[in-house]
Amino acid sequence: MTLLTSNNLTLQYDGRPVVEHLSFAVEAGDCLCVVGENGSGKSTLLRCILGQKKPDGGSLTFGDGLTRSQIGYLPQQHPAQKDFPATVEEIVRTGLLGRRAFSPRYSKEEKAAAARAMQAMELAGLEKAPFPTLSGGQQQRVLLARALTAARRMLVLDEPAAGLDPVVTAELYRAIERQNRAGMTVLMVSHDIPSALSMASRILHLANGDYFFGRPAEYAASPLGRRFTGEAAI
Amino acid sequence: MSVSQLFADPYLLRVVLRALAVGALVSLCAAMLGVTLVLRRFSMIGDGLSHVGFGAMALGTLLGLTGSYAMEFTLPAVALAAFLLLRLGDSGRLKGEAAVAVLSSAAMALGVLFYSLSGGMTADACNTLFGSASVLTLSNQDAWLSLGLSVAVLLLFACFYHRIFAVTFDPAYARATGLAGGAHQLLLALLTAVTVVVGMKMMGAVMISALILFPALIAMRLCASFRATVLAAAVAAEGCFLVGFALAVAAGLPTGPTVVTVELLVFLAASVKRRA
């Protein structure tokens, strides 16, 4: 089942095309890693998927009845969050809000859904912990749990490991992989090509108008992939 | 005005009670809006808006608008400025803080010019800047406006509490998931503008931002969750206002500076407590 189809998509940033004639598809259960240098259009593509930007050409469509409210989103961390007075539970539960229009109170079922997401992100016992007292890796897992609470069919992650050390990054990727294996479709923007190759079922590499889309093994053998995996190995 | 005089004179008592009600309601609104403004790094907005309020008041005086007309002129001007500032802060093209600073000083300069063109810096100008020395200048219109404002702010928090938290904590997430659009921004701007304009009369243009900032900052020093921070800010604002107002009436001090001084002391105490 195809959840997302990009057909001959063109996207502009500041009047300049950053993505041109892009075609790819995301199937249910896929883990698609979007890689590419800064300015290659990764963020612009994300904004288009999240409905914040319209295609400047071609189309991007959801399939199999997928709607935006079924997507859980992890944005890049905001510096003002570092000292924000909020508990883990308060933050994770905001993932529930996309599901309904009017929301004075959370129901029991909703609280349970948020608790499951915290469990999955190994945050049990930290529900009442203030966000600023957590480590960088824990904070990222909180935001991931919020995305997971919102996600019923797809997770969209923007640089989930930005600013984390290698050990914490590996743990975070394992948590994402577990969700993917449990059936959650994952679309992840990343700088980290080796990790992307190890966990992705599909790679989308954006490179200034040019692009690669395919399986990791094909990517490693492609001209774009050889250039970038070569660089990453140095 | 001594306390015994106050209770002897029913007219005076009514005026003081009206000022007490207006102040308590405006303090509550300022504190609750202040929590989201401070946490979203829009602390200077209250200050910028009050300067715009001063400029608009001055222009109103120059144009011969007095009494309730001055309010009808100032309110839309401040609301427009609030909306533009919140938009700027989000777009990131012009840095929000630079925009606020430019707007503040420009509005102040124009305000002083307008006042001097309309016959010099009078007691009127002084009141706009530093708040009324006495509380006698508050009108029934101010009282109704502050009551309406409080109902609007409390309803907003009661109905959209979780959304307000989501937007304050992570504006990028809220936008991407459709939790907060332009309507939210407009509402926040409008309520902040009304708070500033009504509060300005009592506190003065240069001190109204204290009502927005101090309760939030006090609460942030004492609380770990967002819910507790909002509630503590409301309690701190009411407590500081009531103590400050009582001191001002009893000792014949100007209301604005007395309330701000009480808030400053509580803020310092809260900071010390957090260190300890």
XYZ file of C-alpha atoms in Angstrom:
510
model
C 0.000 0.000 0.000
C 1.431 3.345 -1.047
C 1.084 6.038 1.619
C 2.860 8.888 -0.143
C 3.521 9.506 -3.835
C 5.655 12.271 -5.241
C 5.140 12.681 -8.965
C 7.461 14.940 -10.956
C 7.511 17.286 -7.932
C 9.175 20.702 -8.158
C 9.682 22.838 -5.051
C 11.081 26.352 -4.853
C 12.778 28.100 -1.981
C 13.044 31.911 -2.196
C 12.018 31.729 -5.863
C 14.814 29.286 -6.710
C 13.981 25.641 -7.490
C 15.642 23.340 -4.930
C 13.839 20.144 -5.873
C 13.045 19.412 -9.526
C 11.147 16.579 -11.225
C 11.284 14.426 -8.104
C 9.403 11.146 -8.149
C 9.368 8.658 -5.295
C 6.893 6.665 -3.235
C 6.617 5.602 0.394
C 5.026 2.202 1.022
C 3.414 1.212 4.321
C 6.131 -0.146 6.634
C 8.975 1.593 4.797
C 11.789 3.406 6.514
C 12.726 6.150 4.068
C 15.837 8.174 4.885
C 16.159 11.510 3.113
C 19.788 12.581 2.905
C 21.615 15.408 1.174
C 23.685 18.476 1.890
C 22.374 21.640 3.527
C 20.285 23.595 1.072
C 19.483 20.546 -1.043
C 15.771 20.902 -0.286
C 15.276 18.338 2.497
C 13.468 20.783 4.782
C 11.443 22.223 1.911
C 10.308 18.690 1.008
C 9.328 18.078 4.646
C 7.303 21.283 4.719
C 5.509 20.155 1.584
C 4.722 16.742 3.111
C 3.383 18.470 6.245
C 1.151 20.700 4.146
C 2.933 23.953 4.959
C 3.980 24.482 1.371
C 2.282 23.792 -1.940
C 4.136 22.075 -4.809
C 5.504 24.529 -7.392
C 5.085 21.800 -10.014
C 4.057 18.159 -10.158
C 2.234 16.643 -7.216
C 2.627 15.093 -3.793
C -0.311 12.954 -2.726
C -1.276 10.746 0.193
C -2.580 7.253 -0.522
C -4.560 4.535 1.237
C -6.624 7.044 3.194
C -3.623 8.583 4.999
C -4.364 12.031 6.463
C -2.062 14.633 7.986
C -3.486 14.050 11.454
C -2.230 10.450 11.300
C 1.359 11.641 10.898
C 3.569 12.166 13.949
C 6.158 14.884 13.462
C 9.455 15.499 15.211
C 10.788 18.966 14.357
C 14.313 20.115 15.074
C 14.737 21.211 18.673
C 14.082 24.829 19.541
C 16.728 26.497 21.784
C 14.042 28.074 24.034
C 12.921 24.564 25.069
C 16.082 23.956 27.087
C 14.768 25.790 30.163
C 11.027 25.435 29.584
C 9.029 24.589 32.728
C 7.098 21.519 31.618
C 6.994 17.877 32.612
C 7.626 14.926 30.307
C 3.971 13.900 30.538
C 2.665 17.371 29.667
C 4.802 17.481 26.532
C 4.075 13.940 25.326
C 0.307 14.454 25.717
C 0.317 17.409 23.310
C 0.784 14.751 20.626
C -2.895 13.918 21.211
C -4.141 17.353 20.170
C -3.988 16.823 16.406
C -6.731 14.212 16.721
C -9.512 16.545 17.800
C -10.793 20.049 17.357
C -11.843 21.079 20.841
C -9.981 19.795 23.836
C -10.467 21.021 27.379
C -9.483 17.646 28.886
C -7.701 14.439 27.919
C -9.705 11.225 28.248
C -8.494 8.074 30.005
C -7.836 6.317 26.682
C -5.842 9.269 25.445
C -3.709 9.349 28.571
C -3.111 5.623 28.123
C -1.982 6.182 24.521
C 0.512 8.791 25.692
C 1.711 6.446 28.440
C 2.336 3.686 25.853
C 4.431 6.083 23.775
C 6.480 6.995 26.851
C 6.941 3.308 27.612
C 8.107 2.673 24.049
C 10.662 5.473 24.362
C 11.887 4.109 27.714
C 10.626 7.117 29.641
C 8.655 5.160 32.244
C 9.347 6.653 35.669
C 10.191 10.050 34.187
C 6.559 11.150 33.594
C 6.704 13.936 36.180
C 10.335 14.908 35.528
C 10.873 18.521 34.439
C 12.036 18.685 30.812
C 15.088 20.942 31.478
C 16.553 18.427 33.948
C 16.775 15.683 31.282
C 19.841 14.844 29.193
C 19.883 15.736 25.484
C 19.112 12.140 24.514
C 16.215 11.907 26.959
C 14.796 15.230 25.741
C 14.879 13.945 22.174
C 13.119 10.739 23.252
C 10.399 12.878 24.893
C 9.817 14.735 21.624
C 9.867 11.413 19.791
C 7.259 10.062 22.226
C 5.094 13.116 21.441
C 5.425 12.344 17.714
C 4.631 8.690 18.398
C 1.517 9.681 20.362
C 0.307 11.631 17.326
C 1.413 9.023 14.771
C -1.058 6.391 13.876
C 0.499 5.457 10.543
C 3.603 7.500 9.847
C 6.461 9.205 11.683
C 8.181 12.177 10.051
C 11.481 12.957 11.752
C 13.663 15.994 11.029
C 17.276 15.334 12.017
C 16.352 13.344 15.138
C 19.990 12.908 16.202
C 21.167 16.516 15.722
C 23.537 17.521 18.515
C 23.609 14.099 20.237
C 26.745 12.073 20.998
C 27.327 8.775 19.123
C 26.195 6.446 21.930
C 22.933 8.347 22.494
C 22.427 8.627 18.722
C 22.719 4.834 18.350
C 20.146 4.324 21.143
C 17.757 6.784 19.495
C 18.077 5.068 16.114
C 17.411 1.691 17.758
C 14.219 3.105 19.289
C 13.123 4.379 15.855
C 14.005 1.014 14.242
C 11.890 -0.816 16.830
C 8.886 1.345 15.907
C 9.521 0.688 12.225
C 9.692 -3.065 12.785
C 6.443 -2.903 14.736
C 4.807 -1.586 11.557
C 5.193 2.197 11.746
C 6.162 3.864 8.488
C 9.120 6.182 9.039
C 10.293 9.122 6.936
C 13.477 10.576 8.360
C 15.704 13.440 7.287
C 19.290 12.834 8.321
C 22.868 13.933 7.804
C 24.171 10.629 9.024
C 24.553 8.514 5.875
C 26.098 5.363 7.460
C 23.261 5.054 9.999
C 20.709 5.816 7.304
C 22.106 3.014 5.149
C 21.939 0.529 7.999
C 18.312 1.173 8.995
C 16.576 2.449 5.845
C 14.566 0.328 3.464
C 14.721 3.186 0.935
C 17.115 6.082 0.470
C 16.209 9.401 -1.101
C 19.284 11.501 -1.762
C 18.653 15.103 -2.866
C 21.552 16.848 -4.595
C 20.790 20.218 -6.176
C 18.242 19.269 -8.782
C 19.605 15.745 -9.145
C 18.438 12.895 -6.920
C 18.660 9.208 -6.163
C 15.789 7.070 -4.936
C 16.111 3.350 -4.285
C 17.263 0.618 -1.954
C 20.367 1.109 0.222
C 22.330 -1.534 -1.724
C 21.563 0.215 -5.036
C 22.463 3.544 -3.455
C 25.903 2.341 -2.367
C 26.598 1.309 -5.979
C 25.210 4.506 -7.596
C 27.469 7.416 -8.605
C 25.842 9.745 -6.004
C 26.026 7.074 -3.316
C 29.653 6.176 -4.086
C 30.657 9.797 -3.779
C 28.847 10.307 -0.470
C 29.495 6.986 1.241
C 33.155 7.405 0.195
C 33.248 10.799 1.860
C 31.473 9.502 4.929
C 34.033 6.710 5.367
C 36.984 9.126 5.546
C -5.871 60.477 51.175
C -5.710 58.626 54.463
C -7.403 55.326 55.124
C -9.916 56.827 57.588
C -10.801 59.511 55.035
C -11.307 56.790 52.464
C -13.926 54.936 54.467
C -15.641 58.162 55.448
C -16.253 59.181 51.857
C -18.504 56.836 49.830
C -17.531 58.448 46.513
C -13.827 58.012 47.220
C -14.387 54.457 48.383
C -16.198 53.613 45.165
C -13.408 55.046 43.063
C -10.759 53.127 44.973
C -12.700 49.868 44.782
C -13.154 50.369 41.032
C -9.410 50.867 40.647
C -8.789 47.784 42.783
C -11.041 45.679 40.556
C -9.511 46.992 37.321
C -5.998 46.445 38.622
C -6.668 42.940 39.919
C -8.292 41.850 36.639
C -5.624 43.406 34.429
C -2.874 41.875 36.590
C -4.427 38.439 36.163
C -4.652 38.771 32.363
C -1.164 40.208 32.075
C 0.258 37.337 34.134
C -1.434 34.584 32.127
C -0.577 36.097 28.747
C 2.871 36.867 30.157
C 3.650 33.182 30.712
C 3.272 32.400 27.014
C 4.991 35.624 25.913
C 8.026 35.170 28.188
C 8.421 31.485 27.346
C 8.228 32.203 23.622
C 10.972 34.814 24.029
C 8.598 37.715 23.348
C 9.355 39.414 26.685
C 9.974 42.806 25.172
C 6.637 42.916 23.389
C 4.768 44.315 26.390
C 7.348 47.065 26.653
C 7.242 47.823 22.929
C 3.460 47.919 22.923
C 3.255 50.285 25.866
C 5.526 52.713 24.033
C 3.293 52.465 20.983
C 0.415 53.131 23.365
C 2.177 56.274 24.594
C 2.758 57.443 21.013
C -0.879 56.805 20.089
C -2.145 58.602 23.223
C 0.033 61.579 22.317
C -1.261 61.645 18.751
C -4.788 61.419 20.140
C -4.133 64.425 22.368
C -2.705 66.357 19.420
C -5.836 65.564 17.400
C -8.000 66.723 20.303
C -9.296 63.286 21.231
C -9.832 63.013 24.957
C -11.538 60.717 27.424
C -13.028 57.585 25.932
C -12.112 58.633 22.375
C -8.437 58.407 23.282
C -8.955 54.765 24.191
C -10.796 53.990 20.957
C -7.875 55.448 19.052
C -5.077 53.871 21.105
C -6.484 50.345 21.240
C -6.480 49.595 17.484
C -3.025 51.168 17.098
C -1.568 48.951 19.814
C -3.398 45.858 18.541
C -1.952 46.392 15.072
C 1.550 46.808 16.499
C 1.124 43.633 18.570
C 0.076 41.591 15.569
C 2.963 42.872 13.447
C 5.497 42.187 16.202
C 4.310 38.623 16.775
C 4.440 37.982 13.036
C 7.957 39.406 12.793
C 9.157 37.270 15.677
C 8.058 34.148 13.834
C 9.172 34.932 10.319
C 12.737 35.490 11.481
C 13.612 37.872 8.665
C 14.042 40.883 10.873
C 15.111 39.824 14.337
C 12.143 40.285 16.668
C 14.096 42.037 19.406
C 15.531 44.629 17.008
C 12.041 45.258 15.651
C 10.673 45.824 19.158
C 13.530 48.135 20.118
C 13.111 50.222 16.961
C 9.357 50.440 17.423
C 9.710 51.360 21.115
C 12.079 54.234 20.693
C 10.431 55.546 17.526
C 6.970 55.549 19.149
C 8.418 57.239 22.242
C 10.108 59.954 20.158
C 6.955 60.622 18.140
C 4.885 60.622 21.325
C 7.041 63.288 22.973
C 6.975 65.341 19.752
C 3.178 65.115 19.541
C 2.816 66.177 23.167
C 5.122 69.162 22.730
C 3.263 70.200 19.552
C -0.012 70.088 21.469
C 1.254 72.432 24.175
C 4.159 70.852 25.953
C 4.655 67.933 28.308
C 1.664 68.361 30.550
C 0.514 66.384 33.569
C -1.443 64.363 31.016
C 1.783 63.218 29.356
C 3.282 62.448 32.727
C 0.295 60.293 33.670
C 0.519 58.379 30.408
C 4.189 57.672 31.037
C 4.300 56.912 34.740
C 0.703 56.071 35.582
C -1.753 58.123 37.546
C -0.444 59.339 40.866
C -3.975 58.855 42.148
C -6.376 56.202 40.968
C -9.143 58.727 40.343
C -8.604 58.823 36.584
C -9.931 55.309 35.962
C -13.386 55.379 34.394
C -16.309 52.976 34.306
C -15.343 52.282 30.703
C -11.966 51.011 31.948
C -13.711 48.813 34.469
C -15.994 47.206 31.854
C -13.143 46.807 29.406
C -10.969 45.068 31.979
C -13.843 42.809 33.018
C -14.492 41.829 29.396
C -10.798 41.275 28.846
C -10.480 39.009 31.870
C -13.452 36.919 30.806
C -11.900 36.552 27.331
C -8.469 35.564 28.665
C -9.856 33.107 31.216
C -12.170 31.526 28.618
C -9.268 31.235 26.215
C -7.149 29.433 28.795
C -10.043 27.242 29.935
C -10.930 26.095 26.407
C -7.551 25.978 24.717
C -5.176 25.332 27.599
C -3.488 22.310 25.989
C -3.159 24.046 22.653
C -1.695 27.149 24.270
C 0.850 24.927 25.974
C 1.667 23.064 22.732
C 2.198 26.329 20.814
C 4.235 27.923 23.588
C 6.479 24.901 23.989
C 7.052 24.238 20.311
C 5.692 26.736 17.751
C 7.241 24.790 14.851
C 5.477 21.582 15.887
C 2.189 23.381 16.459
C 2.306 24.993 13.020
C 3.260 21.761 11.266
C 0.469 19.799 12.913
C -2.115 22.515 12.340
C -2.638 23.246 16.049
C -2.072 26.969 15.673
C -2.687 29.179 12.718
C -2.951 32.902 12.156
C -6.138 33.108 14.222
C -4.292 32.075 17.368
C -1.610 34.689 16.759
C -4.206 37.377 16.131
C -6.095 36.516 19.313
C -2.927 36.571 21.422
C -1.951 39.940 19.888
C -5.385 41.414 20.486
C -5.605 40.312 24.121
C -2.066 41.522 24.833
C -2.903 44.882 23.282
C -6.056 45.323 25.396
C -4.131 44.342 28.537
C -1.417 46.886 27.790
C -3.807 49.722 26.966
C -6.069 49.206 29.997
C -3.139 48.548 32.339
C -1.226 51.566 31.062
C -3.646 53.990 32.689
C -2.893 52.676 36.128
C 0.691 51.474 35.776
C 2.014 53.962 33.236
C 3.497 53.197 29.834
C 6.977 52.553 31.171
C 5.857 50.107 33.906
C 3.003 48.061 32.426
C 5.415 45.464 31.001
C 6.356 44.586 34.602
C 2.839 43.164 35.055
C 3.476 40.899 32.078
C 7.022 39.846 32.941
C 7.386 39.544 36.720
C 4.632 37.008 37.515
C 5.881 34.675 34.751
C 9.500 35.030 35.864
C 8.577 34.459 39.522
C 6.557 31.353 38.607
C 9.297 29.954 36.353
C 11.708 30.114 39.288
C 9.418 28.073 41.511
C 7.641 25.576 39.222
C 8.607 22.561 37.181
C 5.432 21.988 35.175
C 3.602 24.314 32.812
C 0.308 23.972 34.668
C 1.931 24.981 37.951
C 3.721 27.866 36.212
C 0.458 29.319 34.861
C -1.316 28.975 38.214
C 1.635 30.350 40.203
C 1.936 33.318 37.848
C -1.746 34.143 38.399
C -1.399 33.830 42.184
C 1.826 35.858 42.248
C 0.263 38.595 40.124
C -2.816 38.897 42.343
C -0.802 38.769 45.555
C 1.715 41.379 44.450
C -0.991 43.659 43.091
C -3.136 43.530 46.230
C -0.167 44.153 48.538
C 1.188 46.917 46.307
C -2.199 48.573 45.915
C -2.893 48.481 49.667
C 0.531 49.970 50.417
C 0.026 52.667 47.792
C -3.397 53.680 49.145
C -2.314 53.550 52.791
C 0.942 55.453 52.307
C -0.250 57.779 49.542
C 2.280 56.361 47.057
C 1.757 56.086 43.276
C 0.165 52.694 42.471
C 2.292 51.565 39.491
C 5.730 51.920 41.033
C 4.572 50.421 44.351
C 3.162 47.303 42.675
C 6.288 46.897 40.527
C 8.523 47.234 43.594
C 6.574 44.508 45.399
C 6.922 42.281 42.320
C 10.642 42.958 42.180
C 11.058 41.938 45.834
C 9.090 38.713 45.336
C 11.105 37.976 42.203
C 14.378 38.418 44.110
C 13.123 36.195 46.931
C 12.083 33.522 44.413
C 15.505 33.688 42.738
C 17.252 33.244 46.071
C 14.980 30.319 46.924
C 15.822 28.549 43.675
C 19.563 28.923 44.315
C 19.195 27.585 47.843
